[in-house]
Short mmCIF file of C-alpha atoms in Angstrom, two decimals:
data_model
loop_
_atom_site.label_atom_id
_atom_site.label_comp_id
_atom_site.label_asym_id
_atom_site.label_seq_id
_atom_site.Cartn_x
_atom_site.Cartn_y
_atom_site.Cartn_z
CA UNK R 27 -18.05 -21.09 -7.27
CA UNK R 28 -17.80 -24.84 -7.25
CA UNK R 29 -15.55 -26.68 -9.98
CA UNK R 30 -17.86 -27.97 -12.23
CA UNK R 31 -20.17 -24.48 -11.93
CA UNK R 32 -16.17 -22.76 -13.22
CA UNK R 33 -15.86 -26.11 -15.86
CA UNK R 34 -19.26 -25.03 -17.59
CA UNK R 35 -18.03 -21.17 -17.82
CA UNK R 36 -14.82 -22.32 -18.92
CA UNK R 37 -15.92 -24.57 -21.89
CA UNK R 38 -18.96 -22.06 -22.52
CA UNK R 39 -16.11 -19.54 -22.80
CA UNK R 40 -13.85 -21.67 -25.57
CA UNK R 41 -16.92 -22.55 -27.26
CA UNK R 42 -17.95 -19.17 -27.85
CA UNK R 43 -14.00 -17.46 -28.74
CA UNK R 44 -15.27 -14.67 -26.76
CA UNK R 45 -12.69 -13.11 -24.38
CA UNK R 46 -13.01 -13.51 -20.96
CA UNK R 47 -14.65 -10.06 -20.39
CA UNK R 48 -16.46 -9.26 -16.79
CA UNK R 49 -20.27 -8.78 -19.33
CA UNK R 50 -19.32 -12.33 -20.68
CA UNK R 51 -18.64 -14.24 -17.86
CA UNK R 52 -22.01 -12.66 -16.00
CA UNK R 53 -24.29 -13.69 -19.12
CA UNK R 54 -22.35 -17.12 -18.59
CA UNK R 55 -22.90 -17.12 -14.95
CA UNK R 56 -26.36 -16.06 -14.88
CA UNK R 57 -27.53 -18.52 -17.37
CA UNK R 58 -25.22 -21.21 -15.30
CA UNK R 59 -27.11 -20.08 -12.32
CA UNK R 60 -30.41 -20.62 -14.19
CA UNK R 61 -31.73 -17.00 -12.83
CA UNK R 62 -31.66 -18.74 -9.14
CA UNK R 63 -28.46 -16.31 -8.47
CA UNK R 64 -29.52 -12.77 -6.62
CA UNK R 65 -27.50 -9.92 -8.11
CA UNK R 66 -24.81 -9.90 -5.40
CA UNK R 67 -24.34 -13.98 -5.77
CA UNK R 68 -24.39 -13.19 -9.80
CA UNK R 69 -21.47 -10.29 -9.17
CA UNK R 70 -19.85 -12.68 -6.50
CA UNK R 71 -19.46 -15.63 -8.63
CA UNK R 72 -18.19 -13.57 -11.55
CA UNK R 73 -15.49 -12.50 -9.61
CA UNK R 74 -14.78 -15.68 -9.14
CA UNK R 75 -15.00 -16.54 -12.53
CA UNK R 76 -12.53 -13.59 -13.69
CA UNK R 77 -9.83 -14.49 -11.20
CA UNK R 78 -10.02 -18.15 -12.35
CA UNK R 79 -10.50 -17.70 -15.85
CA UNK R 80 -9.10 -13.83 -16.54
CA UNK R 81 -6.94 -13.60 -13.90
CA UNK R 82 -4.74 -15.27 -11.98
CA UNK R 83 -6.53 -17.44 -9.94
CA UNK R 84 -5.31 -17.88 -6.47
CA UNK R 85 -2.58 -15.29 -6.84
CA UNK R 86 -4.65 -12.39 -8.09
CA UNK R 87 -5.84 -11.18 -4.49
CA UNK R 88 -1.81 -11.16 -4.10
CA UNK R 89 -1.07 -8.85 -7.21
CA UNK R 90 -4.06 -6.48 -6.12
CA UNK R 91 -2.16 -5.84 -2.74
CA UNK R 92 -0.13 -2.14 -2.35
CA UNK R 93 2.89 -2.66 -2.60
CA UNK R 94 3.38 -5.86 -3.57
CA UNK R 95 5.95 -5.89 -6.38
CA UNK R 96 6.27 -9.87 -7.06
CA UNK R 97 4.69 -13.03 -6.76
CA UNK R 98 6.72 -16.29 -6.70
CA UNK R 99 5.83 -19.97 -6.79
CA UNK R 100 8.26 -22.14 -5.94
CA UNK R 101 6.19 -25.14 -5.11
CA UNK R 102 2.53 -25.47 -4.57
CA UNK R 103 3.03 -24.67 -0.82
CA UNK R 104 5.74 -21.80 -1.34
CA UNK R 105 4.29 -18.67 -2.58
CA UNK R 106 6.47 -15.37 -1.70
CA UNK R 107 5.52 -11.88 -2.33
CA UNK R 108 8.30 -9.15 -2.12
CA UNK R 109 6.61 -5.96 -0.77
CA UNK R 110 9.54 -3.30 -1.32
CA UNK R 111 11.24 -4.98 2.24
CA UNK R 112 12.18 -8.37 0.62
CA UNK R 113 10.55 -11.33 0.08
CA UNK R 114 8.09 -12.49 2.61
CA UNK R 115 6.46 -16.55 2.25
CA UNK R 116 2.56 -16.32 2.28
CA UNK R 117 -0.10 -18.79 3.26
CA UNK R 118 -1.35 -18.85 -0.14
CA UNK R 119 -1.39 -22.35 -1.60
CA UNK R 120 -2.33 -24.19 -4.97
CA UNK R 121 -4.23 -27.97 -4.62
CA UNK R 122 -0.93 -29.21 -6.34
CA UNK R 123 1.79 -29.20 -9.06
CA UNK R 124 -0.67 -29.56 -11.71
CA UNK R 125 -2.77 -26.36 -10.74
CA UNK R 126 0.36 -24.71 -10.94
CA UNK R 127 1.40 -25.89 -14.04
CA UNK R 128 -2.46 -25.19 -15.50
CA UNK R 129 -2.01 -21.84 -14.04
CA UNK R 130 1.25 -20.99 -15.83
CA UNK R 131 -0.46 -21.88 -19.07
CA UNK R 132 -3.14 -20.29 -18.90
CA UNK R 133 -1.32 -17.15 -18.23
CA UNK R 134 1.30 -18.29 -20.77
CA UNK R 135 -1.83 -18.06 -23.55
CA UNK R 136 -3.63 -15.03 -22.24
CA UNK R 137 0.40 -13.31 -23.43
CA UNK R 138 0.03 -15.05 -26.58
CA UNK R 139 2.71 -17.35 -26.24
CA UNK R 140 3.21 -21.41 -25.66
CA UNK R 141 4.20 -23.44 -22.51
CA UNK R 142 3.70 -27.17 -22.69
CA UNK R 143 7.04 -29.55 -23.06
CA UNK R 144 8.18 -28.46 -26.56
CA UNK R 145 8.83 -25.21 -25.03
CA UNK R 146 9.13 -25.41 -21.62
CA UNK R 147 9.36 -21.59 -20.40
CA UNK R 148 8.40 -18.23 -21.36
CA UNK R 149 8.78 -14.86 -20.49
CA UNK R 150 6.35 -12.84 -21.49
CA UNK R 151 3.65 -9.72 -20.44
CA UNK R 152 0.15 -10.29 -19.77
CA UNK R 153 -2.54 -8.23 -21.01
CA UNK R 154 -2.71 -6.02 -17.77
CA UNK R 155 1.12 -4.88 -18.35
CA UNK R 156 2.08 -7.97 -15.17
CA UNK R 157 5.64 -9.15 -16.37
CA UNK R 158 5.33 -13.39 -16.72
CA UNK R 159 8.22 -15.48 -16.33
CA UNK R 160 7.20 -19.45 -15.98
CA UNK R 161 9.52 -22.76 -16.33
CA UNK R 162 8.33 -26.16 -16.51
CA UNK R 163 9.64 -29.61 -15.66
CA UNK R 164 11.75 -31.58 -16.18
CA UNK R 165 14.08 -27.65 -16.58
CA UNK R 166 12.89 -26.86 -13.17
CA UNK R 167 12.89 -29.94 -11.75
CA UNK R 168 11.46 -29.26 -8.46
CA UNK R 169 8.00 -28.83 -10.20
CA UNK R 170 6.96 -25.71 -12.45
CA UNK R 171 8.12 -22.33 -11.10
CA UNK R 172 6.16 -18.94 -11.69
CA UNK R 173 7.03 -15.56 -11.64
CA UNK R 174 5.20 -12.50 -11.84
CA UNK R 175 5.98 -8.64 -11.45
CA UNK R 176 3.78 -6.59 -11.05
CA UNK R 177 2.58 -3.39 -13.30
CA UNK R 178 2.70 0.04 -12.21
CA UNK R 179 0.41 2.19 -14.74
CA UNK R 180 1.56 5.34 -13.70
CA UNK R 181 5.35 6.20 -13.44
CA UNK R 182 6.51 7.75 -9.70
CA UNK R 183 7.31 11.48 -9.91
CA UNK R 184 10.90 12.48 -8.46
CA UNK R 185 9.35 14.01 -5.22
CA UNK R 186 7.77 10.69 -4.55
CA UNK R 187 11.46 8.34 -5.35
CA UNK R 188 13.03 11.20 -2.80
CA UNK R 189 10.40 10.60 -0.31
CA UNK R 190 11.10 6.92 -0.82
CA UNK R 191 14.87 7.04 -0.18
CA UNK R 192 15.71 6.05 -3.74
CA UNK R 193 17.46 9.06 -4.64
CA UNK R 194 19.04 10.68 -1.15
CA UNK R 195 20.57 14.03 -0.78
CA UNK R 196 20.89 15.94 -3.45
CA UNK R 197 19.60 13.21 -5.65
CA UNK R 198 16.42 14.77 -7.05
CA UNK R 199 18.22 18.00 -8.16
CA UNK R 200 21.10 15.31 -9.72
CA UNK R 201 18.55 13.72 -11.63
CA UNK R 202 16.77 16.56 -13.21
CA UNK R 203 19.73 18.31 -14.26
CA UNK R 204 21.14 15.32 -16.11
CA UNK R 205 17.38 14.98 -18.02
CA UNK R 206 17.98 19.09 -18.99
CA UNK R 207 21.30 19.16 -20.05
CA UNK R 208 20.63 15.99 -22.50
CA UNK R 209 23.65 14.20 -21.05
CA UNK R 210 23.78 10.86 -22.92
CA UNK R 211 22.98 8.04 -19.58
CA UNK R 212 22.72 4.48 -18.82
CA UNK R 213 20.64 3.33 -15.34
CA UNK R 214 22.75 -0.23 -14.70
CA UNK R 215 21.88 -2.59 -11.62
CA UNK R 216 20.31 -6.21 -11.06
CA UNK R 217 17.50 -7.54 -11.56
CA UNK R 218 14.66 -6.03 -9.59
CA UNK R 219 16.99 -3.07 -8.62
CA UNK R 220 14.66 -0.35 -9.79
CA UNK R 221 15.96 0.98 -13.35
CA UNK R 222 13.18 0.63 -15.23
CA UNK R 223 11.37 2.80 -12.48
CA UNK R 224 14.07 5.61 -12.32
CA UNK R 225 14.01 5.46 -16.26
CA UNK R 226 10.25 6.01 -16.56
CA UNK R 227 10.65 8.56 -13.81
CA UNK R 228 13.15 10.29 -16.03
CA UNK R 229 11.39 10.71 -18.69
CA UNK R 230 9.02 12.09 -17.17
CA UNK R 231 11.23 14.97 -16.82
CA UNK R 232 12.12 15.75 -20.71
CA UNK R 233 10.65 18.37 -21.99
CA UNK R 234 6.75 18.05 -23.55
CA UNK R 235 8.00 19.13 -26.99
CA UNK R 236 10.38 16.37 -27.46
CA UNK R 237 9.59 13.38 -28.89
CA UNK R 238 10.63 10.32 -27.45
CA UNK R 239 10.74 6.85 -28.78
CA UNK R 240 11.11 3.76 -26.91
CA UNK R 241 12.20 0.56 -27.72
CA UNK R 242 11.47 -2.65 -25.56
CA UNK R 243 11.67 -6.14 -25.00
CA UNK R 244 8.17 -5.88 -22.83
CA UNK R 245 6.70 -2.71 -22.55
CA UNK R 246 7.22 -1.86 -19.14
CA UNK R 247 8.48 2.05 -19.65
CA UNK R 248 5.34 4.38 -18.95
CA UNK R 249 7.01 7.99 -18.39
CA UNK R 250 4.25 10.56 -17.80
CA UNK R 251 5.04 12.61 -21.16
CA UNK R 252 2.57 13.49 -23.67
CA UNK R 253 5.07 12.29 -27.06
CA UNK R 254 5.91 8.87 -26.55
CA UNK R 255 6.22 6.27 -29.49
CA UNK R 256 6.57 2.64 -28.65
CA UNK R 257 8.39 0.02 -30.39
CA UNK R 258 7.90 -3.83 -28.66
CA UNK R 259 9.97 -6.65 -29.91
CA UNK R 260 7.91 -9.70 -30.64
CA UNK R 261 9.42 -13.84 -29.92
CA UNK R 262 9.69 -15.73 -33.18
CA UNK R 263 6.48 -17.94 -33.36
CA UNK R 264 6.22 -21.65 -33.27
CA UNK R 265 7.37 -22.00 -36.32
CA UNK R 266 10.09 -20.28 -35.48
CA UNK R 267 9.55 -17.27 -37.74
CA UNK R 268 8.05 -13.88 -37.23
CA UNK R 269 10.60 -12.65 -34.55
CA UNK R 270 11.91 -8.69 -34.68
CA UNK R 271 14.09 -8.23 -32.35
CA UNK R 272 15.34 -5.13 -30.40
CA UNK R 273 18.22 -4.56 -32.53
CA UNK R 274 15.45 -4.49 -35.54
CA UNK R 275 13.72 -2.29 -33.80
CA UNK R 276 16.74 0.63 -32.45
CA UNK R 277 17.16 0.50 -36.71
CA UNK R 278 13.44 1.33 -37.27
CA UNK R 279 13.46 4.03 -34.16
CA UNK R 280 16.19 5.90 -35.76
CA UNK R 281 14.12 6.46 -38.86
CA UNK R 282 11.03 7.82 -36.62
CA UNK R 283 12.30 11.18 -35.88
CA UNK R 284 13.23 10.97 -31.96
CA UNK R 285 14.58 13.73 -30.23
CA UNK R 286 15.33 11.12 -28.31
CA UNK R 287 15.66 7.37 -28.34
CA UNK R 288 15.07 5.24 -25.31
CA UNK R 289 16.46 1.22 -25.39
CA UNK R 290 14.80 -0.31 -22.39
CA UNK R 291 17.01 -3.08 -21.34
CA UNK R 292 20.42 -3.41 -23.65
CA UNK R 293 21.11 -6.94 -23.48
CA UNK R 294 22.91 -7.67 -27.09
CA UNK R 295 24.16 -6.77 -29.92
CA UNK R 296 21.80 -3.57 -30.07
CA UNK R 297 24.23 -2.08 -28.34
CA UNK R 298 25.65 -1.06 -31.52
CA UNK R 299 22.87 0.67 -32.79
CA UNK R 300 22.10 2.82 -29.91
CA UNK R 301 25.95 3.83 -29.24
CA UNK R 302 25.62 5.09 -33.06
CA UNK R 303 21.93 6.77 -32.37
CA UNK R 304 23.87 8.38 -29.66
CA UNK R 305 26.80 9.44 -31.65
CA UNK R 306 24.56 10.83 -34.58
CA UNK R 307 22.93 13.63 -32.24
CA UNK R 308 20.50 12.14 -30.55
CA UNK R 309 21.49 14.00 -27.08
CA UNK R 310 20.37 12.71 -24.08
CA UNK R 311 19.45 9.37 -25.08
CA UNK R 312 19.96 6.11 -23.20
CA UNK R 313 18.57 2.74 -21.56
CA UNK R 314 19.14 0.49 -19.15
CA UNK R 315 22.00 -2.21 -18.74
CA UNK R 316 22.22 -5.00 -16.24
CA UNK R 317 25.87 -4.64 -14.02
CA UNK R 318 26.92 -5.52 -10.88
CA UNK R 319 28.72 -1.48 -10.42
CA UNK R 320 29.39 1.07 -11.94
CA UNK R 321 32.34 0.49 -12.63
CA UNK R 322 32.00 -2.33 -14.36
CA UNK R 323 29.84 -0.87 -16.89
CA UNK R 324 33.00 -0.75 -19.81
CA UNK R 325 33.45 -4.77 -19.11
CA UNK R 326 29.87 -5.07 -19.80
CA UNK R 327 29.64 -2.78 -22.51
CA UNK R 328 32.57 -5.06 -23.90
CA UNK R 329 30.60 -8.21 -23.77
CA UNK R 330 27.61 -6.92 -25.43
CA UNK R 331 29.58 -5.07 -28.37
CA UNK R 332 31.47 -8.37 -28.86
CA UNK R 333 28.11 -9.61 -29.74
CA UNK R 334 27.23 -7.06 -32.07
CA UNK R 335 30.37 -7.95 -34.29
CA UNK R 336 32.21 -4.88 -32.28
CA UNK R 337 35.78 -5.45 -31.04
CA UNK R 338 37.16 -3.86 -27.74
CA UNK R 339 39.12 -1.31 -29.48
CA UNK R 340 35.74 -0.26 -31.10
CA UNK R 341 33.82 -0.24 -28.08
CA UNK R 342 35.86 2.27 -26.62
CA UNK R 343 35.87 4.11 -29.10
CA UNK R 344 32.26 4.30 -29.77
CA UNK R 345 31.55 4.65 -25.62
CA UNK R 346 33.77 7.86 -25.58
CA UNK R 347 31.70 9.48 -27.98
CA UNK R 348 28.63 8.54 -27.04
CA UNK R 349 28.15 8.16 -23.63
CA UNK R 350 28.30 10.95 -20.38
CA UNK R 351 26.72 9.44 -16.74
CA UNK R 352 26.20 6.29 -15.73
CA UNK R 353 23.42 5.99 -13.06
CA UNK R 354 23.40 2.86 -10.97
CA UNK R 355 21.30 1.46 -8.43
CA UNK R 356 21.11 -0.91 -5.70
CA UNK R 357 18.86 -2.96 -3.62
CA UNK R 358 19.85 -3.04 0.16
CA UNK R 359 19.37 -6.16 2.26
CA UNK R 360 16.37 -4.26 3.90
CA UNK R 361 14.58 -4.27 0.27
CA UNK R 362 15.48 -0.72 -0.28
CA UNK R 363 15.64 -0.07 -3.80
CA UNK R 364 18.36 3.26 -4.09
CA UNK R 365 20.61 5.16 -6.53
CA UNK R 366 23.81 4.36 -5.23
CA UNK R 367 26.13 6.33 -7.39
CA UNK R 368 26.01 8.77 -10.41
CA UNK R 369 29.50 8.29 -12.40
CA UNK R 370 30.94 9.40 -15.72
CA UNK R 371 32.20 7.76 -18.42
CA UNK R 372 36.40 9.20 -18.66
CA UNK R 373 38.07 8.22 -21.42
CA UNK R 374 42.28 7.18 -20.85
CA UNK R 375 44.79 5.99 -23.42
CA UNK R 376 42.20 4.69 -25.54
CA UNK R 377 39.86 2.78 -23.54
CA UNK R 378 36.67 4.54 -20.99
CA UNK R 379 36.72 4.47 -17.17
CA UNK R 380 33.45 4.85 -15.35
CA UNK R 381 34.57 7.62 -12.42
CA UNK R 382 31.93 7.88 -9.63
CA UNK R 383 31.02 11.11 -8.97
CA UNK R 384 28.04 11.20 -6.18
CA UNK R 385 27.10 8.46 -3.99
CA UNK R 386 23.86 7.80 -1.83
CA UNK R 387 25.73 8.02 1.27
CA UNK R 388 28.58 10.21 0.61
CA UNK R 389 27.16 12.82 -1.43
CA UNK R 390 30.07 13.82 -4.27
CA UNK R 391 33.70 12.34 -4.53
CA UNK R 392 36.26 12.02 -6.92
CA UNK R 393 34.82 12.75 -10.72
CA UNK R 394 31.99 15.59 -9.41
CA UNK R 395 33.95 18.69 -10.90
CA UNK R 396 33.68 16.93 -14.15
CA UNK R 397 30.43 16.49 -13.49
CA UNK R 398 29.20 19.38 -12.37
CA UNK R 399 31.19 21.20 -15.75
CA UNK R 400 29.31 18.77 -17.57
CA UNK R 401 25.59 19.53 -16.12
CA UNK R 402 26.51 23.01 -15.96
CA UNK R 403 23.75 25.25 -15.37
CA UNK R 404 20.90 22.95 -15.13
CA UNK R 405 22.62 21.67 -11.77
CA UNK R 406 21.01 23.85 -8.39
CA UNK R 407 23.11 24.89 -5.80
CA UNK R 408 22.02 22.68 -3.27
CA UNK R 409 23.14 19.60 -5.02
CA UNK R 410 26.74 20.52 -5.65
#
């Protein structure tokens, strides 16, 4: 499709408020084409109009790909994809910086939100679940850079992360039996590590007549379970009111009934309100943390209390009651996304220790009787 064929569907498309659905676009295109266009042209030019106008653009044959996890622009000649085996550059390329820019606005308003100089990035999910992340100059001053993760509609099942490598020996059997015997859990790791994917996985595994409620920044979390309530916080607008954050939302959650309530990234001070979901029965809640180890979970745990008006002293205090296994996983220099050590929580003269008890490439060590006590039955021979 030429540019000015694409300018008249675009303005046709603004004119009308319609959204850019495939029927519109082809009553768009065909009147465009003036009924000159065969049926295959007509269905080959809408595609063309969807990826330009619904999609996005030059990238979309790039998110379509198996296996293809992210897209990244760095520059109008440096698009990289990671496929699960880190990132790899592609020859894809954009006519300049300001068909990048146009590109990251678009997608910026297809998520609802703004990107122009007043506010110059966003971070956002489009309308197909694709995780947005997009900064503009002069903050990125190289030209605008654009980020996108891709959606996976259906969660993996534990056979298929064990086929994968994520979960090693023994790790399938570890996984299930923490899910069964409610143990209270955080997944912690980078960015791009692979918790939100072990934490839909798990899930997955609760049983059907629970009821689970999740709480999200984006909603990424898509366990295959047939109860699942979603809470999704929402930016302030650009007036700079309407925003309900995550912590707003653990508050409402714990008024909803869960059996048991999900936080999908803790980043602040809603920390406190899950460590007191999990303290007021709520067994085998939990959610995801960003940390560099296991290990280093309490210091984190610190930081992000701290922010909720908790002091260390409290923290502790709270974490010992509240919380059993940390999970945390890793992504190897080959891409590999694992779960490099399960670990529990140990509280010592008033503060919590995170103990690893099972690693990837070890199998158990140190704090495995304690938790092997704590999973009890639910925990098969084979993985002790």
């Amino acid at each position: 499709m030429n540019q000015d064929t694409l300018q008249r569907v675009r303005r046709r498309l603004v004119d009308s408020g319609a959204p850019p659905r495939r029927s519109a676009l082809a009553a768009m295109v065909r009147a465009d084409a003036g009924g000159l266009a065969g049926p295959d042209q007509v269905l080959g030019l809408v595609r063309q109009a969807e990826s330009e106008l619904a999609g996005a653009g030059v990238l979309q044959p790039l998110l379509e790909e198996p296996g293809v996890t992210d897209v990244l622009v760095n520059a109008p000649d440096s698009v990289w994809v990671d496929r699960g085996g880190g990132l790899e550059r592609t020859a894809v390329r954009f006519s300049g910086e300001s068909a990048v820019r146009g590109l990251a606005q678009r997608l910026a308003a297809l998520a609802g939100r703004r990107l122009d100089d007043a506010s110059p990035y966003v971070d956002a999910a489009l309308p197909d679940g694709t995780r947005l992340h997009a900064v503009l100059p002069p903050v990125a001053p190289a030209g605008t850079c654009l980020s996108l993760r891709t959606f996976r509609a259906r969660a993996f099942s534990v056979q298929e992360l064990e086929a994968a490598g994520t979960l090693g020996r023994g790790g399938a059997d570890l996984v299930t039996a923490i899910v069964r015997a409610r143990a209270a859990f955080l997944v912690s790791g980078g960015t791009g590590s692979g918790k939100t994917t072990l934490l839909s996985t798990m899930l997955g595994l609760v049983h059907p007549g629970e009821r689970l409620v999740l709480v999200e920044d984006a909603a990424e979390l898509r366990p295959e379970h047939p109860h699942v309530v979603r809470l999704t916080a929402r930016p302030r607008n650009v007036e700079g009111a309407g925003e309900v954050s995550l912590r707003d939302l653990v508050r409402q959650a714990l008024r909803m009934r869960p059996d048991r309530l999900v936080v999908g990234e803790v980043r602040s001070g809603e920390v406190v309100e899950l460590l007191t979901a999990l303290n007021t029965g709520h067994a085998g809640s939990g959610g995801t943390v960003h940390a560099n180890s296991a290990e280093q979970l309490p210091a984190r745990l610190e930081a992000l209390g701290g922010l909720g008006q908790l002091d260390r002293g409290a923290v502790h205090s709270q974490v010992a009651a509240a919380l059993q296994v940390a999970l945390h996983l890793d992504r190897r220099p080959d891409g590999r996304r694992v779960l490099a050590e399960v670990a529990v929580f140990r509280p010592e003269d008033g503060a919590v220790r995170v103990v690893p008890a099972w690693r990837h490439d070890e199998g158990p060590v140190d704090g495995w009787p304690e938790l092997a006590r704590m999973l009890g039955p639910h925990l098969p021979g084979r993985a002790r």
